[in-house]
Short mmCIF file of C-alpha atoms and ligand atoms in Angstrom, two decimals:
data_model
loop_
_atom_site.label_atom_id
_atom_site.label_comp_id
_atom_site.label_asym_id
_atom_site.label_seq_id
_atom_site.Cartn_x
_atom_site.Cartn_y
_atom_site.Cartn_z
CA MET B 1257 -3.40 7.48 -6.68
CA PRO B 1258 -4.69 4.13 -6.26
CA GLN B 1259 -7.62 3.77 -3.77
CA ILE B 1260 -6.44 2.84 -0.37
CA PRO B 1261 -8.27 -0.19 1.09
CA SER B 1262 -10.51 0.72 4.15
CA ILE B 1263 -11.16 -1.93 6.82
CA SER B 1264 -14.45 -1.59 8.59
CA ASP B 1265 -15.07 -2.74 12.14
CA PRO B 1266 -14.39 -6.39 12.25
CA VAL B 1267 -17.51 -8.71 12.77
CA LEU B 1268 -16.68 -10.97 15.47
CA GLY B 1269 -16.09 -14.44 14.17
CA ARG B 1270 -15.08 -13.15 10.76
CA GLY B 1271 -11.49 -14.20 9.90
CA ARG B 1272 -10.90 -16.87 12.37
CA VAL B 1273 -8.27 -16.57 15.09
CA PRO B 1274 -5.89 -19.46 15.13
CA LYS B 1275 -6.53 -21.62 18.29
CA ILE B 1276 -3.35 -21.00 19.88
CA TRP B 1277 -4.29 -17.28 19.86
CA GLN B 1278 -7.92 -17.54 20.84
CA ARG B 1279 -7.34 -16.79 24.57
CA GLU B 1280 -5.81 -13.38 23.90
CA ILE B 1281 -6.93 -12.22 20.48
CA SER B 1282 -10.55 -11.65 19.88
CA SER B 1283 -10.68 -11.25 16.11
CA VAL B 1284 -8.73 -11.02 13.01
CA LEU B 1285 -9.06 -7.44 11.46
CA ILE B 1286 -6.60 -8.02 8.48
CA SER B 1287 -5.53 -11.60 7.52
CA GLU B 1288 -2.16 -12.87 6.46
CA THR B 1289 -3.42 -13.20 2.74
CA ARG B 1290 -4.75 -9.86 2.67
CA LEU B 1291 -1.56 -8.27 4.03
CA ARG B 1292 0.69 -10.18 1.68
CA LYS B 1293 -1.27 -8.86 -1.34
CA ARG B 1294 -1.45 -5.27 -0.10
CA VAL B 1295 2.28 -5.28 0.79
CA HIS B 1296 3.12 -6.47 -2.68
CA GLU B 1297 0.85 -3.63 -4.04
CA LEU B 1298 2.65 -1.00 -1.99
CA ALA B 1299 6.02 -2.43 -3.16
CA GLU B 1300 5.05 -2.15 -6.88
CA GLU B 1301 3.84 1.45 -6.30
CA ILE B 1302 7.02 2.35 -4.81
CA THR B 1303 9.14 0.62 -7.18
CA ARG B 1304 7.19 2.48 -10.06
CA ASP B 1305 7.61 5.89 -8.42
CA HIS B 1306 11.50 5.31 -7.77
CA ALA B 1307 12.63 3.72 -10.87
CA ASP B 1308 16.16 4.39 -11.68
CA SER B 1309 16.68 5.62 -8.21
CA ARG B 1310 18.67 4.32 -5.25
CA LEU B 1311 16.71 4.50 -1.89
CA VAL B 1312 17.68 4.66 1.58
CA VAL B 1313 14.96 2.78 3.57
CA VAL B 1314 14.53 4.12 7.02
CA SER B 1315 12.49 1.80 9.30
CA LEU B 1316 11.07 2.84 12.64
CA LEU B 1317 11.84 0.26 15.19
CA SER B 1318 10.51 -1.84 16.42
CA GLY B 1319 6.85 -1.66 15.06
CA SER B 1320 7.88 -1.54 11.32
CA ALA B 1321 10.34 -4.23 11.11
CA VAL B 1322 8.01 -7.20 9.88
CA PHE B 1323 6.38 -4.91 7.32
CA MET B 1324 9.84 -3.64 6.18
CA ALA B 1325 11.03 -7.06 5.83
CA ASP B 1326 8.25 -8.11 3.57
CA LEU B 1327 8.13 -4.82 1.69
CA ILE B 1328 11.79 -4.36 0.79
CA ARG B 1329 12.20 -7.92 -0.63
CA ARG B 1330 9.51 -7.09 -3.07
CA ILE B 1331 11.35 -3.72 -4.26
CA PRO B 1332 13.96 -4.82 -7.00
CA LEU B 1333 15.94 -1.38 -6.49
CA PRO B 1334 19.25 -0.61 -5.09
CA ILE B 1335 18.22 -0.19 -1.46
CA GLU B 1336 20.24 0.68 1.62
CA LEU B 1337 18.60 0.05 5.07
CA ASP B 1338 18.85 1.84 8.22
CA PHE B 1339 16.69 2.27 11.49
CA MET B 1340 15.67 4.81 13.83
CA ALA B 1341 13.87 4.57 17.09
CA ALA B 1342 11.50 6.84 18.63
CA SER B 1343 9.75 6.99 22.00
CA SER B 1344 6.73 9.36 23.04
CA TYR B 1345 5.99 10.75 26.34
CA GLY B 1346 2.63 12.35 27.43
CA MET B 1347 -0.95 11.17 26.94
CA GLY B 1348 -4.36 12.33 26.14
CA THR B 1349 -4.71 16.29 25.68
CA VAL B 1350 -1.05 16.78 26.70
CA PRO B 1351 0.93 17.41 23.56
CA ARG B 1352 3.20 14.42 23.05
CA GLU B 1353 7.05 14.75 22.93
CA ILE B 1354 8.97 12.43 20.85
CA SER B 1355 12.43 11.59 21.44
CA PHE B 1356 14.69 9.53 19.42
CA THR B 1357 16.59 6.54 21.06
CA LYS B 1358 18.41 5.40 18.05
CA ASP B 1359 19.98 7.64 15.17
CA LEU B 1360 20.74 6.74 11.79
CA LYS B 1361 24.13 5.06 10.96
CA LEU B 1362 24.12 5.96 7.07
CA SER B 1363 24.44 9.45 5.66
CA ILE B 1364 21.17 10.45 3.82
CA LYS B 1365 22.70 13.89 2.50
CA GLY B 1366 21.48 14.23 -0.99
CA ARG B 1367 19.64 10.80 -0.81
CA ASN B 1368 16.19 9.72 -1.44
CA VAL B 1369 14.68 8.27 1.67
CA LEU B 1370 11.73 6.14 2.18
CA LEU B 1371 10.50 6.47 5.84
CA LEU B 1372 8.47 3.48 7.14
CA ASP B 1373 6.17 3.15 10.10
CA ASP B 1374 3.74 0.54 11.14
CA ILE B 1375 0.95 2.81 11.80
CA ILE B 1376 0.01 6.59 11.71
CA ASP B 1377 -2.31 7.60 14.62
CA SER B 1378 -1.97 11.15 16.02
CA GLY B 1379 0.85 11.75 13.51
CA HIS B 1380 3.25 13.02 15.82
CA THR B 1381 5.90 10.09 15.36
CA LEU B 1382 5.83 10.40 11.48
CA TRP B 1383 5.86 14.24 11.69
CA GLU B 1384 8.79 14.55 14.17
CA THR B 1385 10.83 11.89 12.48
CA ARG B 1386 10.47 13.63 9.10
CA ARG B 1387 11.48 16.82 10.66
CA GLN B 1388 14.63 15.08 12.18
CA LEU B 1389 15.45 13.57 8.96
CA ARG B 1390 15.28 16.88 7.03
CA THR B 1391 17.95 18.27 9.12
CA LEU B 1392 20.26 15.84 7.48
CA HIS B 1393 19.54 17.25 4.09
CA PRO B 1394 18.22 14.49 2.04
CA ARG B 1395 17.14 14.94 -1.53
CA ARG B 1396 13.72 13.87 -0.86
CA ILE B 1397 11.63 12.09 1.83
CA SER B 1398 8.65 9.70 1.16
CA THR B 1399 6.65 8.34 3.78
CA CYS B 1400 4.93 4.82 3.94
CA VAL B 1401 2.69 3.31 6.72
CA LEU B 1402 1.01 -0.07 6.58
CA LEU B 1403 -1.92 1.45 8.74
CA ASP B 1404 -3.71 4.64 8.88
CA LYS B 1405 -5.93 5.53 11.81
CA PRO B 1406 -7.26 9.01 10.82
CA ALA B 1407 -9.51 9.31 13.63
CA GLN B 1408 -7.31 10.93 16.12
CA ARG B 1409 -4.80 12.85 13.92
CA GLU B 1410 -3.29 15.78 15.71
CA ARG B 1411 -0.82 16.63 13.12
CA ARG B 1412 -1.76 17.53 9.49
CA ILE B 1413 0.34 14.55 7.79
CA GLN B 1414 -0.57 12.03 5.38
CA ALA B 1415 1.66 9.14 4.44
CA ASP B 1416 2.83 9.08 0.69
CA TYR B 1417 1.96 5.27 0.65
CA SER B 1418 -0.53 3.74 2.88
CA GLY B 1419 -1.59 0.04 3.11
CA PHE B 1420 -5.21 0.22 4.97
CA THR B 1421 -7.20 2.60 6.60
CA ILE B 1422 -8.63 1.43 9.83
CA PRO B 1423 -10.98 2.50 12.41
CA ASP B 1424 -9.87 3.68 15.79
CA LEU B 1425 -9.24 0.45 17.36
CA PHE B 1426 -6.02 -0.75 19.01
CA VAL B 1427 -4.42 -3.59 17.06
CA VAL B 1428 -1.54 -5.84 17.41
CA GLY B 1429 0.51 -8.27 15.25
CA TYR B 1430 2.60 -8.24 12.00
CA GLY B 1431 5.20 -5.96 14.04
CA MET B 1432 2.77 -4.20 16.32
CA ASP B 1433 2.69 -4.84 20.00
CA HIS B 1434 0.92 -4.35 23.23
CA ALA B 1435 3.39 -4.30 26.04
CA GLU B 1436 6.05 -5.69 23.78
CA ARG B 1437 3.89 -8.66 23.04
CA TYR B 1438 2.14 -10.00 19.77
CA ARG B 1439 4.64 -8.65 17.31
CA ASN B 1440 5.01 -12.20 15.81
CA LEU B 1441 1.41 -12.61 14.98
CA PRO B 1442 1.17 -13.19 11.25
CA PHE B 1443 -1.95 -11.29 10.97
CA ILE B 1444 -3.40 -8.14 12.46
CA GLY B 1445 -5.68 -8.67 15.30
CA LEU B 1446 -7.59 -7.11 18.07
CA LEU B 1447 -7.00 -7.97 21.72
CA HIS B 1448 -9.51 -9.48 24.23
CA PRO B 1449 -10.28 -6.71 26.69
CA SER B 1450 -9.00 -8.87 29.40
CA GLN B 1451 -5.50 -8.62 28.08
CA PHE B 1452 -5.40 -4.84 28.29
CA LEU B 1453 -6.03 -5.44 32.06
CA GLU B 1454 -3.44 -8.30 32.56
CA ALA B 1455 -0.46 -6.27 30.91
CA ARG B 1456 -0.86 -3.49 33.53
P1 IMP Q 1820 1.48 8.49 16.57
O1 IMP Q 1820 2.69 9.16 16.97
O2 IMP Q 1820 0.31 8.75 17.32
O3 IMP Q 1820 0.91 8.73 14.99
O4 IMP Q 1820 1.64 6.74 16.80
C1 IMP Q 1820 2.37 6.16 16.00
C2 IMP Q 1820 2.86 5.09 16.83
O5 IMP Q 1820 2.06 4.61 17.85
C3 IMP Q 1820 3.17 3.76 15.89
O6 IMP Q 1820 4.58 3.81 15.75
C4 IMP Q 1820 2.86 2.61 17.00
O7 IMP Q 1820 3.95 2.25 17.53
C5 IMP Q 1820 2.05 3.28 18.01
N1 IMP Q 1820 0.53 2.91 17.76
C6 IMP Q 1820 -0.59 3.56 17.48
N2 IMP Q 1820 -1.54 2.84 17.35
C7 IMP Q 1820 -1.30 1.62 17.50
C8 IMP Q 1820 -1.95 0.24 17.64
O8 IMP Q 1820 -3.24 0.26 17.44
N3 IMP Q 1820 -1.36 -0.73 18.07
C9 IMP Q 1820 0.05 -0.72 18.41
N4 IMP Q 1820 0.87 0.42 18.30
C10 IMP Q 1820 0.05 1.47 17.80
MG1 MG Q 1821 6.01 2.71 16.70
#
């Protein structure tokens, strides 16, 4: 298993934030170049492990959409694509409840599935989604996340493929949002604390 890159706390000023975002984003955690390189590596790994196999890629909306789009274009295998959407309720120490607001359109019975999400944090989303997919009797489910935040894990689950391990920070960009904004940033960044307050 190749080493998963680990990102340490960003030093302010390192990885310059483009001018148009400077009011809202305090620093770049993972640059566009670094993202591209790592997504290509993940795609190579997945391709190698699934050679001669047909894959159903299940992308969790909306956070994994940008990652998915870059990743699948680097996997030269027969792929079918579908989406699910999950939402969670409950915070802090209350166990979170996950419900699905969009189900699959394709049948995954007997198929190899690659489940994609943007980030694994507590682990509930990936855990519950995988459990839901298992009820549909796929042949095998592999999981892939771009980011892993292991600090607050509440479920014993690890993705089979993981882009970067990051500290317990709230990140936005490259598909990930805060109050539905910032998904279109081409890099992964940290918000100015003022933006947390403004969005409430
Ligand atoms: P988990 O269920 O706690 O593992 O959380 C997974 C979901 O929480 C992801 O699909 C994200 O949508 C969201 N999430 C967790 N951390 C962050 C973050 O730092 N930025 C944006 N979304 C996050
Ligand atoms: Mg999500």
